[in-house]
Amino acid sequence: MNIAIIGLGKMGGNMARRLARGGAKVFGFDLSAETRAKLAADEPNFQGFDSVAKLVASLPKPRVVWLMLPAGEISENTFAELKTLLAQGDLVVDGANAMYKDSQRHAAELAESGLKFVDAGVSGGVWGLANGYTIMLGGEKDAIAQVERFVKLLAPAPDRGWIHCGPAGSGHYTKMVHNGIEYGMMQAFAEGFALLKAKEDFNLDIAEISEVWRHGSVIRSWLLDLIAGTLAEDTDLAGLAAFVPDSGEGRWTVLESIELGVPTPVITQALFSRFSSRGNDDFAMKLLSMMRNAFGGHAVAKQ
Amino acid sequence: MNIAIIGLGKMGGNMARRLARGGAKVFGFDLSAETRAKLAADEPNFQGFDSVAKLVASLPKPRVVWLMLPAGEISENTFAELKTLLAQGDLVVDGANAMYKDSQRHAAELAESGLKFVDAGVSGGVWGLANGYTIMLGGEKDAIAQVERFVKLLAPAPDRGWIHCGPAGSGHYTKMVHNGIEYGMMQAFAEGFALLKAKEDFNLDIAEISEVWRHGSVIRSWLLDLIAGTLAEDTDLAGLAAFVPDSGEGRWTVLESIELGVPTPVITQALFSRFSSRGNDDFAMKLLSMMRNAFGGHAVAKQ
Amino acid sequence: MNIAIIGLGKMGGNMARRLARGGAKVFGFDLSAETRAKLAADEPNFQGFDSVAKLVASLPKPRVVWLMLPAGEISENTFAELKTLLAQGDLVVDGANAMYKDSQRHAAELAESGLKFVDAGVSGGVWGLANGYTIMLGGEKDAIAQVERFVKLLAPAPDRGWIHCGPAGSGHYTKMVHNGIEYGMMQAFAEGFALLKAKEDFNLDIAEISEVWRHGSVIRSWLLDLIAGTLAEDTDLAGLAAFVPDSGEGRWTVLESIELGVPTPVITQALFSRFSSRGNDDFAMKLLSMMRNAFGGHAVAKQ
Amino acid sequence: MNIAIIGLGKMGGNMARRLARGGAKVFGFDLSAETRAKLAADEPNFQGFDSVAKLVASLPKPRVVWLMLPAGEISENTFAELKTLLAQGDLVVDGANAMYKDSQRHAAELAESGLKFVDAGVSGGVWGLANGYTIMLGGEKDAIAQVERFVKLLAPAPDRGWIHCGPAGSGHYTKMVHNGIEYGMMQAFAEGFALLKAKEDFNLDIAEISEVWRHGSVIRSWLLDLIAGTLAEDTDLAGLAAFVPDSGEGRWTVLESIELGVPTPVITQALFSRFSSRGNDDFAMKLLSMMRNAFGGHAVAKQ
């Protein structure tokens, strides 16, 4: 029961641990020697390699190589390298967040070399090591069969929390939609707590309210659990900047909604709020300020 | 341990049952004799009355009268009647959804007659009877103390799921925000499942996906549990109309966000989607169609 | 042909000038002696007063008193004062931006004292002195007849650019909707120019583009004329802050759309963008940042 | 002064007329013999051809071939055909709406065959024949120089209403943004008039109001002129369906805003409103209805 994990960051590293603790023999690659050493020290079933080529050479056939790399150049280069290293019957899983159309392309490209492909959307964040990960798989049936035993270790339980969604790309598509929903839910909570905070004359204890909502309310959820956990320690968030990055998933969801012609006002506004938090609407706002001055003589704020 | 419940509909009726089962003696009023009879038949601790006056006359002092009436005329009339029937030291709880400013007014009006007031936001829906209700209270400390033992019966557990938020109005304010968040979450899920459904070439099983997301994913939540439960029986929703009512809570949340100057794009768009589902944007869309024809000669669709 | 103007700011002052130049005898009040003196020096038909009482005492009956005061306390106080100073048959015009429900109330309150009321929505900004103002009137027919000759002087031409919309309040309602549309148009232009600016590899000359769009394009408009005029002098807007105030009109439009159940996604988002530009979404964004850290271990930006 | 126009529909046909009337000799191709015959009958300077090959064979070198074809297959096929028919020094203009990245690709592909390319964004709709068209050009300087004399005939005046924006693609990019702004403006007007209509107790005459707003108001614009023109004939729009198509331009604008990370809430909501008008949010709305039933026991509307 051997598996390779390429990329041992926050997600990949914990997945390697969960697999190793579940009994799989894990062959891991990461650029960081420190990361490899730490995993090897902690997990008897883990063995680190300082190159993908060495890892592949050691991994018994038929090989399962699970990628946990950021979408883009690094990921593309590794796909290219694996095509030269792997042999017929081997299988590549892309378990990172990737645009589903790229996964469809990867499936086709690998198939040309007789290699199998599975795209795996993985949810669970830093809590997945303890709780297990939700896993959404796309690919051919025989490919899914080849990775199933590993997926059962990663999932919260062997018989639940994972699914074969459909053909290649459908796993990442489903994960993309999951994250789109997540964007909307997060923004809904953020707006609600902002309204509680802004009603100053009520002097509401938002930490206590978040805790109470966890019990019996319609909006109880894991996100609310996390909110309650952190607000319990800090209700002012005074040290944080109002600056929110976005990863690709939210953008891909909106692009897809445009392509399908399905309106997603909430998911899209959640994304746009993040754009604005980073000052990306500054020029538009300056223009508004200028227009107000031009037609109404309204004073403009200067920088 | 006596309490009156005025209004024994979906929410009030179940709350009366939960209180009665918890050991309270419940004095209930509802216009429907059938509703009263059914409750009396089921719950030994429940006694029905066919007028508010008779109920108040029977209820031992100091009285606690808990209203579960729709906001508006019925509720206002009952407040007015209670002012004439109750005596100093008695207490009225408004446990229905009400605009928090109305609750502030009710508190002031009742205080003029020496009556106490508590506004109670209650969440939990039809599942509250079994699971308990989340309860958000606003009012003076002594008033809260007077209702606490009943609240502990209604909550999921005596020591959790309820909170004294602050002064009169703050309970309904907190409930209003809770429901605003609920609007956003519901719309986020609806958009996501619509994207899954619309991607026809993947032929995704949205029932299975909703079930899988319940285990380990970032978006796991009680709403998702409900979605999975219903999709398991029907994934096409073919019999349903794309027509979604809104109750006051979503509107009040947006009005408040305007008053506070706090942007709530997601909650507001969730509300607007419901407006549109009911055809309330039809005239605007006809105008767009007309404009397109006027400048571009584009054909217009006729009714 | 006598008329009083109370409030001689950017709008009121220029309206007084236009009326005076049109031949009306203008009785003006403003708190600023300098403002009064400047107008008196420039306009032979203008006479300034240092109190409303003195002004009313000098104004021949039946009096027409046109208010150009900010909505709220100042305006309310002046209405109250005028009720004590004016006589049956006199007429008050509220030409400032006011919530139409307040105008309905003012109409009713003045009627109790036998005074007439007209609400006048006035558009045109600082350019109205030269170009004339669009005027939207609400009130009884005889009241409108009493102010018509002044309105014809203020409008771009006696026979166009003004309208009797309907009963009291309808003038301000129509003006409110006008400004709501204005919010949406301004934001549409701001977003578009932001997209031109952000496409750095094309190095587009947004000043020239705005000028070209003025000739023959579908989006040609007075707002575009203003944009082109200012961009011609400064395309970077480097000195401006991305901070946009909002006056009441945008908010009132959204409140009304909620009350009517008519979705206004564009007008509302235009308003919310201004809220965000002033940092009013900062707490929500901090919460998002916190959540991302809690579930994904994502680094948070610190202030 | 010879030019070919391929595609003689609403836009291309009128442009051919305006060029012919301006003195250019126009070589036109369209699949419809009737269209060709009508143009030839009306315009002495117009000559129709029943194949692109024949047209190209007749057109003197260096040739200018201006395409007015729908984006997609027809357009792509024609580009491919022209590559085989044209000779070094010839030039292709794409004057239809096209995604700017496609225009960048077309420029590169034509350059491989020694052919020049200009992308021309054209605005003006059916009124362009009389008023002239706004034209936004992208391409190399020498290519622009080669088409300039034709552009001057198409523009409202030789020296205004047209611009060389930048490199290939920038003309269509600028036109795309123009149309994005148009989406936002149209929706802003639609929402505003819907609010006027919905306020039934004021019984507002929206035709008269639209006419009045044309004179002196901040929102005066060509779109408002068109609205007033059509509302003058029909204020109920009773015969129209609330069903609004969208062409590619709005979608492309939103895709670009996602790619650039620049929020465009108004343009995007304008697009989503059109999606919803066509029932594309029906499944999402059914899900909301189902959820409300599941947690609140709310009745669902059946189809």
PDB file of N, CA and C in Angstrom, chain A residues 8-40:
ATOM      1  N   LEU A   8       4.491  19.025   0.252  1.00  0.00           N
ATOM      2  CA  LEU A   8       4.176  18.672   1.640  1.00  0.00           C
ATOM      3  C   LEU A   8       3.910  19.912   2.477  1.00  0.00           C
ATOM      4  N   GLY A   9       3.150  20.850   1.916  1.00  0.00           N
ATOM      5  CA  GLY A   9       2.792  22.078   2.637  1.00  0.00           C
ATOM      6  C   GLY A   9       1.702  21.810   3.658  1.00  0.00           C
ATOM      7  N   LYS A  10       0.952  22.868   3.960  1.00  0.00           N
ATOM      8  CA  LYS A  10      -0.098  22.753   4.991  1.00  0.00           C
ATOM      9  C   LYS A  10      -1.057  21.605   4.691  1.00  0.00           C
ATOM     10  N   MET A  11      -1.476  21.513   3.424  1.00  0.00           N
ATOM     11  CA  MET A  11      -2.416  20.458   3.079  1.00  0.00           C
ATOM     12  C   MET A  11      -1.687  19.133   2.854  1.00  0.00           C
ATOM     13  N   GLY A  12      -0.701  19.139   1.943  1.00  0.00           N
ATOM     14  CA  GLY A  12      -0.027  17.907   1.568  1.00  0.00           C
ATOM     15  C   GLY A  12       0.668  17.228   2.741  1.00  0.00           C
ATOM     16  N   GLY A  13       1.277  18.029   3.603  1.00  0.00           N
ATOM     17  CA  GLY A  13       1.993  17.474   4.742  1.00  0.00           C
ATOM     18  C   GLY A  13       1.055  16.722   5.677  1.00  0.00           C
ATOM     19  N   ASN A  14      -0.075  17.356   5.986  1.00  0.00           N
ATOM     20  CA  ASN A  14      -1.034  16.696   6.886  1.00  0.00           C
ATOM     21  C   ASN A  14      -1.672  15.475   6.247  1.00  0.00           C
ATOM     22  N   MET A  15      -1.893  15.534   4.934  1.00  0.00           N
ATOM     23  CA  MET A  15      -2.453  14.360   4.260  1.00  0.00           C
ATOM     24  C   MET A  15      -1.456  13.204   4.300  1.00  0.00           C
ATOM     25  N   ALA A  16      -0.169  13.519   4.107  1.00  0.00           N
ATOM     26  CA  ALA A  16       0.862  12.486   4.207  1.00  0.00           C
ATOM     27  C   ALA A  16       0.847  11.850   5.597  1.00  0.00           C
ATOM     28  N   ARG A  17       0.708  12.670   6.621  1.00  0.00           N
ATOM     29  CA  ARG A  17       0.652  12.145   8.000  1.00  0.00           C
ATOM     30  C   ARG A  17      -0.557  11.217   8.180  1.00  0.00           C
ATOM     31  N   ARG A  18      -1.718  11.696   7.701  1.00  0.00           N
ATOM     32  CA  ARG A  18      -2.936  10.895   7.912  1.00  0.00           C
ATOM     33  C   ARG A  18      -2.827   9.551   7.179  1.00  0.00           C
ATOM     34  N   LEU A  19      -2.268   9.595   5.973  1.00  0.00           N
ATOM     35  CA  LEU A  19      -2.074   8.345   5.221  1.00  0.00           C
ATOM     36  C   LEU A  19      -1.096   7.423   5.947  1.00  0.00           C
ATOM     37  N   ALA A  20       0.011   7.993   6.403  1.00  0.00           N
ATOM     38  CA  ALA A  20       1.023   7.188   7.086  1.00  0.00           C
ATOM     39  C   ALA A  20       0.447   6.572   8.358  1.00  0.00           C
ATOM     40  N   ARG A  21      -0.310   7.392   9.096  1.00  0.00           N
ATOM     41  CA  ARG A  21      -0.893   6.884  10.340  1.00  0.00           C
ATOM     42  C   ARG A  21      -1.955   5.821  10.051  1.00  0.00           C
ATOM     43  N   GLY A  22      -2.544   5.876   8.854  1.00  0.00           N
ATOM     44  CA  GLY A  22      -3.550   4.895   8.474  1.00  0.00           C
ATOM     45  C   GLY A  22      -2.941   3.595   7.977  1.00  0.00           C
ATOM     46  N   GLY A  23      -1.626   3.577   7.824  1.00  0.00           N
ATOM     47  CA  GLY A  23      -0.983   2.328   7.438  1.00  0.00           C
ATOM     48  C   GLY A  23      -0.366   2.337   6.053  1.00  0.00           C
ATOM     49  N   ALA A  24      -0.556   3.424   5.287  1.00  0.00           N
ATOM     50  CA  ALA A  24       0.070   3.482   3.970  1.00  0.00           C
ATOM     51  C   ALA A  24       1.556   3.796   4.122  1.00  0.00           C
ATOM     52  N   LYS A  25       2.333   3.300   3.180  1.00  0.00           N
ATOM     53  CA  LYS A  25       3.734   3.680   3.133  1.00  0.00           C
ATOM     54  C   LYS A  25       3.821   4.897   2.221  1.00  0.00           C
ATOM     55  N   VAL A  26       4.258   6.040   2.769  1.00  0.00           N
ATOM     56  CA  VAL A  26       4.195   7.304   2.039  1.00  0.00           C
ATOM     57  C   VAL A  26       5.583   7.722   1.563  1.00  0.00           C
ATOM     58  N   PHE A  27       5.721   7.910   0.255  1.00  0.00           N
ATOM     59  CA  PHE A  27       6.949   8.414  -0.361  1.00  0.00           C
ATOM     60  C   PHE A  27       6.724   9.901  -0.643  1.00  0.00           C
ATOM     61  N   GLY A  28       7.470  10.771   0.072  1.00  0.00           N
ATOM     62  CA  GLY A  28       7.158  12.202  -0.037  1.00  0.00           C
ATOM     63  C   GLY A  28       8.263  13.014  -0.667  1.00  0.00           C
ATOM     64  N   PHE A  29       7.846  14.020  -1.472  1.00  0.00           N
ATOM     65  CA  PHE A  29       8.808  14.987  -1.991  1.00  0.00           C
ATOM     66  C   PHE A  29       8.346  16.390  -1.643  1.00  0.00           C
ATOM     67  N   ASP A  30       9.308  17.198  -1.214  1.00  0.00           N
ATOM     68  CA  ASP A  30       9.078  18.628  -1.032  1.00  0.00           C
ATOM     69  C   ASP A  30      10.421  19.307  -1.217  1.00  0.00           C
ATOM     70  N   LEU A  31      10.409  20.546  -1.668  1.00  0.00           N
ATOM     71  CA  LEU A  31      11.675  21.263  -1.858  1.00  0.00           C
ATOM     72  C   LEU A  31      12.383  21.492  -0.526  1.00  0.00           C
ATOM     73  N   SER A  32      11.585  21.597   0.546  1.00  0.00           N
ATOM     74  CA  SER A  32      12.182  21.917   1.834  1.00  0.00           C
ATOM     75  C   SER A  32      12.700  20.653   2.520  1.00  0.00           C
ATOM     76  N   ALA A  33      14.026  20.613   2.735  1.00  0.00           N
ATOM     77  CA  ALA A  33      14.629  19.476   3.438  1.00  0.00           C
ATOM     78  C   ALA A  33      14.109  19.405   4.869  1.00  0.00           C
ATOM     79  N   GLU A  34      13.868  20.571   5.450  1.00  0.00           N
ATOM     80  CA  GLU A  34      13.387  20.624   6.831  1.00  0.00           C
ATOM     81  C   GLU A  34      12.006  19.962   6.926  1.00  0.00           C
ATOM     82  N   THR A  35      11.150  20.297   5.955  1.00  0.00           N
ATOM     83  CA  THR A  35       9.809  19.694   5.953  1.00  0.00           C
ATOM     84  C   THR A  35       9.897  18.176   5.829  1.00  0.00           C
ATOM     85  N   ARG A  36      10.732  17.711   4.930  1.00  0.00           N
ATOM     86  CA  ARG A  36      10.885  16.262   4.748  1.00  0.00           C
ATOM     87  C   ARG A  36      11.396  15.604   6.031  1.00  0.00           C
ATOM     88  N   ALA A  37      12.389  16.229   6.638  1.00  0.00           N
ATOM     89  CA  ALA A  37      13.000  15.649   7.839  1.00  0.00           C
ATOM     90  C   ALA A  37      12.005  15.583   8.994  1.00  0.00           C
ATOM     91  N   LYS A  38      11.216  16.636   9.116  1.00  0.00           N
ATOM     92  CA  LYS A  38      10.228  16.690  10.199  1.00  0.00           C
ATOM     93  C   LYS A  38       9.208  15.556  10.050  1.00  0.00           C
ATOM     94  N   LEU A  39       8.737  15.382   8.829  1.00  0.00           N
ATOM     95  CA  LEU A  39       7.758  14.320   8.593  1.00  0.00           C
ATOM     96  C   LEU A  39       8.380  12.945   8.846  1.00  0.00           C
ATOM     97  N   ALA A  40       9.587  12.774   8.363  1.00  0.00           N
ATOM     98  CA  ALA A  40      10.251  11.477   8.544  1.00  0.00           C
ATOM     99  C   ALA A  40      10.475  11.183  10.029  1.00  0.00           C
TER     100      ALA A  40
END
